[in-house]
Amino acid sequence: MDAPQDAADQGDGGVPRLHRGIPEGAEQQVAALYWEAFGRKLGSALGPPEKGRVFLASHLHHDRGITALDGVGRVVGVAGYDLAGRALNGGSARDVLSGYGPLRGLPRLALLVLLTRNPAEGELVMDGICVAAAHRGAGIGGLLLREIAAVAAENACSRIRLDVIDVNPRAKALYERHGFSAVRTQQTPFLRTLMGFGAVTTMHRAVTTDDLAEGTPR
Ligand SMILES: CC(C)(COP(=O)(O)OP(=O)(O)OC[C@H]1O[C@@H](n2cnc3c(N)ncnc32)[C@H](O)[C@@H]1OP(=O)(O)O)[C@@H](O)C(=O)NCCC(=O)NCCS
């Protein structure tokens, strides 16, 4: 895709452009970005941070992410998704047990199961969206969401689903501006100490044929 017209020049690397997929060699950048955004939530399951980043980088499904790249090809944003049961973040139960050991791996697996959201028929489920802290508020998150909607439309999905935690009202506001509506909130007080949030809101957005025109297939 050509440089997006509505994205501000980032100054230190040019105008961000979107790329379908995780570029080969960018795995560690993606994992670092992901950990910067979700480390608080993932720490108890995949920490310590260095190990968690390595685990994420080693088990990415390259075809299940959209990246925003700056002018010199650095990843400044990523949006993951789960389509037909394959998500950006891979890593099976066996990978967790072999990476963390059977004794330490088992409780970690239990926590990861709590975070797992399988797509229903005709549904694309978001698997994390994050923009590097220095690049936030410049429209990159919105561009990624529009591209996700295009992917959903191209794959004949009728709905996009995502979860947002109660301590992230700005992300929730962003989703609402992009057509998502809250459908239910699950209270999770037992996760407040462990993962830093006490409730999870599920949001839906219908996919329409207009979404086909929004993104640029490549
Ligand atoms: C949420 C996020 C992906 C938005 O990306 P972005 O490129 O800043 O988004 P845009 O520039 O298109 O839109 C900005 C809007 O994003 C939301 N936002 C959420 N957190 C933000 C932050 N830390 N800084 C700036 N905007 C933020 C706001 O609604 C903001 O609108 P505002 O002008 O009313 O404040 C990004 O802030 C981020 O990576 N946050 C950390 C990870 C995260 O919370 N992911 C969502 C998990 S459900």
Coordinates of C-alpha atoms and ligand atoms in Angstrom, one line a residue:
M1 CA 0.0 0.0 0.0
D2 CA 1.2 3.5 -0.7
A3 CA 2.0 5.7 2.3
P4 CA -1.4 6.3 4.0
Q5 CA -2.5 9.9 3.5
D6 CA -4.1 10.3 6.8
A7 CA -1.2 9.2 8.9
A8 CA 1.0 11.9 10.2
D9 CA 4.7 11.9 9.3
Q10 CA 6.5 10.2 12.2
G11 CA 9.6 12.4 11.8
D12 CA 12.1 9.8 12.8
G13 CA 11.6 7.3 9.9
G14 CA 9.0 8.7 7.5
V15 CA 5.3 8.1 7.0
P16 CA 4.1 4.7 8.3
R17 CA 2.8 2.2 5.7
L18 CA 0.8 -0.9 6.4
H19 CA 2.1 -4.3 5.5
R20 CA 0.0 -7.5 5.5
G21 CA 1.8 -10.1 7.6
I22 CA 4.8 -10.0 9.9
P23 CA 7.9 -9.4 7.8
E24 CA 10.6 -12.1 8.1
G25 CA 13.2 -10.9 10.5
A26 CA 10.8 -8.5 12.4
E27 CA 9.7 -11.1 14.9
Q28 CA 11.7 -9.7 17.8
Q29 CA 10.4 -6.1 17.1
V30 CA 6.9 -7.4 17.1
A31 CA 7.4 -9.3 20.3
A32 CA 9.0 -6.3 22.0
L33 CA 6.1 -4.1 21.0
Y34 CA 3.6 -6.6 22.1
W35 CA 5.3 -7.0 25.5
E36 CA 5.5 -3.2 25.9
A37 CA 1.7 -3.1 25.5
F38 CA 0.6 -6.3 27.1
G39 CA 3.5 -7.3 29.5
R40 CA 1.4 -6.5 32.6
K41 CA -1.3 -8.9 31.4
L42 CA 1.0 -11.6 30.1
G43 CA 3.8 -11.4 32.7
S44 CA 2.4 -14.0 35.1
A45 CA 1.8 -16.4 32.2
L46 CA 4.9 -15.9 30.0
G47 CA 7.3 -13.8 32.1
P48 CA 10.0 -12.9 33.0
P49 CA 10.0 -10.3 30.2
E50 CA 13.1 -11.4 28.3
K51 CA 11.8 -15.0 28.2
G52 CA 8.3 -13.9 27.4
R53 CA 9.5 -11.8 24.4
V54 CA 11.6 -14.8 23.1
F55 CA 8.5 -17.1 23.5
L56 CA 6.3 -14.7 21.6
A57 CA 8.8 -14.1 18.8
S58 CA 9.4 -17.8 18.3
H59 CA 5.8 -18.7 18.0
L60 CA 4.3 -16.0 15.8
H61 CA 2.1 -16.9 12.9
H62 CA 3.3 -14.5 10.2
D63 CA 0.2 -14.6 8.2
R64 CA -2.1 -13.5 11.0
G65 CA -0.8 -10.0 11.7
I66 CA -0.8 -6.5 10.0
T67 CA 2.2 -4.4 10.7
A68 CA 2.7 -0.6 10.4
L69 CA 6.2 0.1 9.2
D70 CA 8.1 3.4 9.4
G71 CA 10.1 4.7 6.5
V72 CA 13.1 2.6 7.3
G73 CA 11.0 -0.6 7.8
R74 CA 10.9 -0.6 11.6
V75 CA 7.7 -2.0 13.1
V76 CA 5.8 0.8 14.8
G77 CA 2.4 -1.0 15.2
V78 CA 0.9 -4.4 14.9
A79 CA -2.6 -5.8 14.9
G80 CA -3.0 -9.6 15.3
Y81 CA -6.0 -11.6 14.5
D82 CA -7.4 -15.1 14.8
L83 CA -9.1 -16.4 11.7
A84 CA -10.3 -20.0 11.4
G85 CA -8.5 -21.0 14.7
R86 CA -5.1 -19.7 13.7
A87 CA -4.0 -16.6 15.6
L88 CA -1.0 -14.3 15.5
N89 CA 0.3 -15.7 18.7
G90 CA 1.0 -19.4 18.3
G91 CA 2.6 -21.5 20.9
S92 CA 0.8 -24.8 21.8
A93 CA 0.5 -26.3 25.2
R94 CA 3.5 -28.5 24.4
D95 CA 5.5 -25.3 23.5
V96 CA 4.6 -23.8 26.9
L97 CA 5.6 -26.9 28.8
S98 CA 8.8 -27.4 26.9
G99 CA 9.7 -23.6 27.2
Y100 CA 8.9 -23.3 30.9
G101 CA 9.2 -26.9 32.2
P102 CA 6.3 -29.2 33.1
L103 CA 6.0 -27.9 36.7
R104 CA 6.1 -24.2 36.0
G105 CA 4.4 -24.6 32.7
L106 CA 1.2 -26.0 33.9
P107 CA -0.1 -23.0 35.9
R108 CA 1.0 -20.8 33.1
L109 CA -1.0 -22.8 30.7
A110 CA -4.1 -22.4 32.9
L111 CA -3.6 -18.6 32.8
L112 CA -3.2 -18.6 29.0
V113 CA -6.4 -20.6 28.6
L114 CA -8.2 -17.7 30.4
L115 CA -7.0 -15.4 27.8
T116 CA -7.8 -17.6 24.8
R117 CA -10.8 -16.6 22.6
N118 CA -11.7 -18.9 19.8
P119 CA -13.5 -17.5 16.8
A120 CA -17.0 -18.6 16.0
E121 CA -18.1 -19.4 12.5
G122 CA -17.8 -16.3 10.3
E123 CA -15.9 -14.4 12.9
L124 CA -12.5 -12.7 13.0
V125 CA -11.2 -12.3 16.5
M126 CA -8.6 -9.6 17.3
D127 CA -5.4 -10.9 18.8
G128 CA -4.0 -7.7 20.2
I129 CA -3.4 -4.3 18.6
C130 CA -0.5 -2.1 19.7
V131 CA 1.3 0.9 18.6
A132 CA 4.8 2.0 19.8
A133 CA 4.4 4.5 22.7
A134 CA 6.2 7.3 20.8
H135 CA 3.8 6.9 17.8
R136 CA 0.5 6.7 19.5
G137 CA -2.3 9.3 18.8
A138 CA -1.1 9.7 15.2
G139 CA -3.8 7.6 13.5
I140 CA -1.9 4.3 13.2
G141 CA -4.2 2.4 15.4
G142 CA -7.2 3.5 13.3
L143 CA -5.4 2.5 10.1
L144 CA -4.7 -1.0 11.5
L145 CA -8.3 -1.4 12.6
R146 CA -9.5 -0.5 9.1
E147 CA -7.1 -3.0 7.5
I148 CA -8.3 -5.7 10.0
A149 CA -11.9 -5.0 8.8
A150 CA -10.7 -5.4 5.2
V151 CA -9.1 -8.7 6.0
A152 CA -12.4 -9.8 7.6
A153 CA -14.4 -8.8 4.6
E154 CA -12.0 -10.5 2.1
N155 CA -12.4 -13.7 4.2
A156 CA -16.2 -13.5 4.1
C157 CA -16.5 -12.9 7.9
S158 CA -19.7 -11.2 9.1
R159 CA -18.3 -10.0 12.4
I160 CA -15.1 -8.8 14.2
R161 CA -14.9 -9.5 17.9
L162 CA -12.4 -8.2 20.4
D163 CA -11.9 -8.0 24.2
V164 CA -10.9 -4.9 26.0
I165 CA -10.0 -4.6 29.7
D166 CA -11.6 -2.2 32.2
V167 CA -8.3 -0.3 32.7
N168 CA -8.1 0.7 29.1
P169 CA -11.0 3.2 28.5
R170 CA -9.1 5.0 25.7
A171 CA -8.7 1.9 23.6
K172 CA -12.4 1.2 24.2
A173 CA -13.2 4.7 23.0
L174 CA -11.1 4.1 19.9
Y175 CA -13.0 0.9 19.1
E176 CA -16.4 2.6 19.6
R177 CA -15.3 5.3 17.1
H178 CA -14.5 2.5 14.7
G179 CA -18.0 0.9 14.9
F180 CA -17.5 -1.6 17.7
S181 CA -20.2 -2.0 20.4
A182 CA -20.0 -3.6 23.8
V183 CA -22.0 -6.8 24.0
R184 CA -21.1 -8.1 27.5
T185 CA -18.7 -7.5 30.4
Q186 CA -17.3 -10.3 32.4
Q187 CA -16.1 -9.5 35.9
T188 CA -12.7 -11.0 36.7
P189 CA -11.7 -9.8 40.1
F190 CA -9.4 -12.8 40.6
L191 CA -7.2 -11.5 37.8
R192 CA -6.7 -8.0 39.2
T193 CA -3.6 -8.8 41.2
L194 CA -2.3 -11.3 38.7
M195 CA -2.9 -9.4 35.5
G196 CA -3.9 -5.9 36.4
F197 CA -7.6 -5.8 35.3
G198 CA -10.9 -6.7 37.0
A199 CA -13.3 -6.9 34.0
V200 CA -13.2 -7.7 30.3
T201 CA -15.7 -6.3 27.9
T202 CA -16.4 -8.1 24.6
M203 CA -17.1 -5.9 21.6
H204 CA -18.5 -6.7 18.2
R205 CA -18.5 -4.9 14.9
A206 CA -20.4 -6.0 11.8
V207 CA -18.3 -6.5 8.6
T208 CA -19.9 -4.9 5.5
T209 CA -19.0 -4.8 1.8
D210 CA -17.7 -1.3 2.3
D211 CA -14.9 -2.8 4.3
L212 CA -13.5 -4.4 1.2
A213 CA -12.8 -1.0 -0.3
E214 CA -11.2 0.3 2.9
G215 CA -8.1 -1.8 3.0
T216 CA -5.7 -2.4 0.2
P217 CA -5.0 -6.1 -0.5
R218 CA -1.5 -6.9 -1.4
Ligands
LIG1 C1 -4.8 1.5 21.6 C2 -3.7 1.9 20.6 C3 -3.5 0.6 19.7 C4 -4.2 3.0 19.7 O1 -3.3 3.3 18.7 P1 -3.0 4.8 18.2 O2 -2.2 4.7 17.0 O3 -2.6 5.6 19.3 O4 -4.5 5.1 17.8 P2 -5.0 6.3 16.9 O5 -4.0 7.4 16.8 O6 -5.6 5.8 15.7 O7 -6.2 6.9 17.8 C5 -5.9 7.5 19.0 C6 -6.9 7.0 20.0 O8 -6.5 5.8 20.6 C7 -6.8 5.7 21.9 N1 -5.7 5.5 22.8 C8 -5.6 4.5 23.7 N2 -4.5 4.6 24.4 C9 -3.8 5.6 23.9 C10 -2.5 6.2 24.2 N3 -1.7 5.6 25.1 N4 -2.0 7.2 23.5 C11 -2.8 7.8 22.5 N5 -4.0 7.3 22.2 C12 -4.5 6.2 22.9 C13 -7.6 7.0 22.2 O9 -8.9 6.7 22.1 C14 -7.0 8.0 21.2 O10 -8.0 8.9 21.0 P3 -8.0 10.3 21.8 O11 -7.4 11.3 20.8 O12 -9.4 10.5 22.1 O13 -7.1 10.2 23.0 C15 -2.4 2.3 21.3 O14 -2.7 3.4 22.1 C16 -1.7 1.3 22.1 O15 -0.9 0.5 21.5 N6 -2.0 1.1 23.4 C17 -1.4 0.1 24.2 C18 -1.9 -1.3 23.8 C19 -3.4 -1.4 24.0 O16 -4.0 -0.9 24.9 N7 -4.0 -2.1 23.0 C20 -5.4 -2.3 23.0 C21 -5.7 -3.5 23.8 S1 -7.5 -3.8 23.8

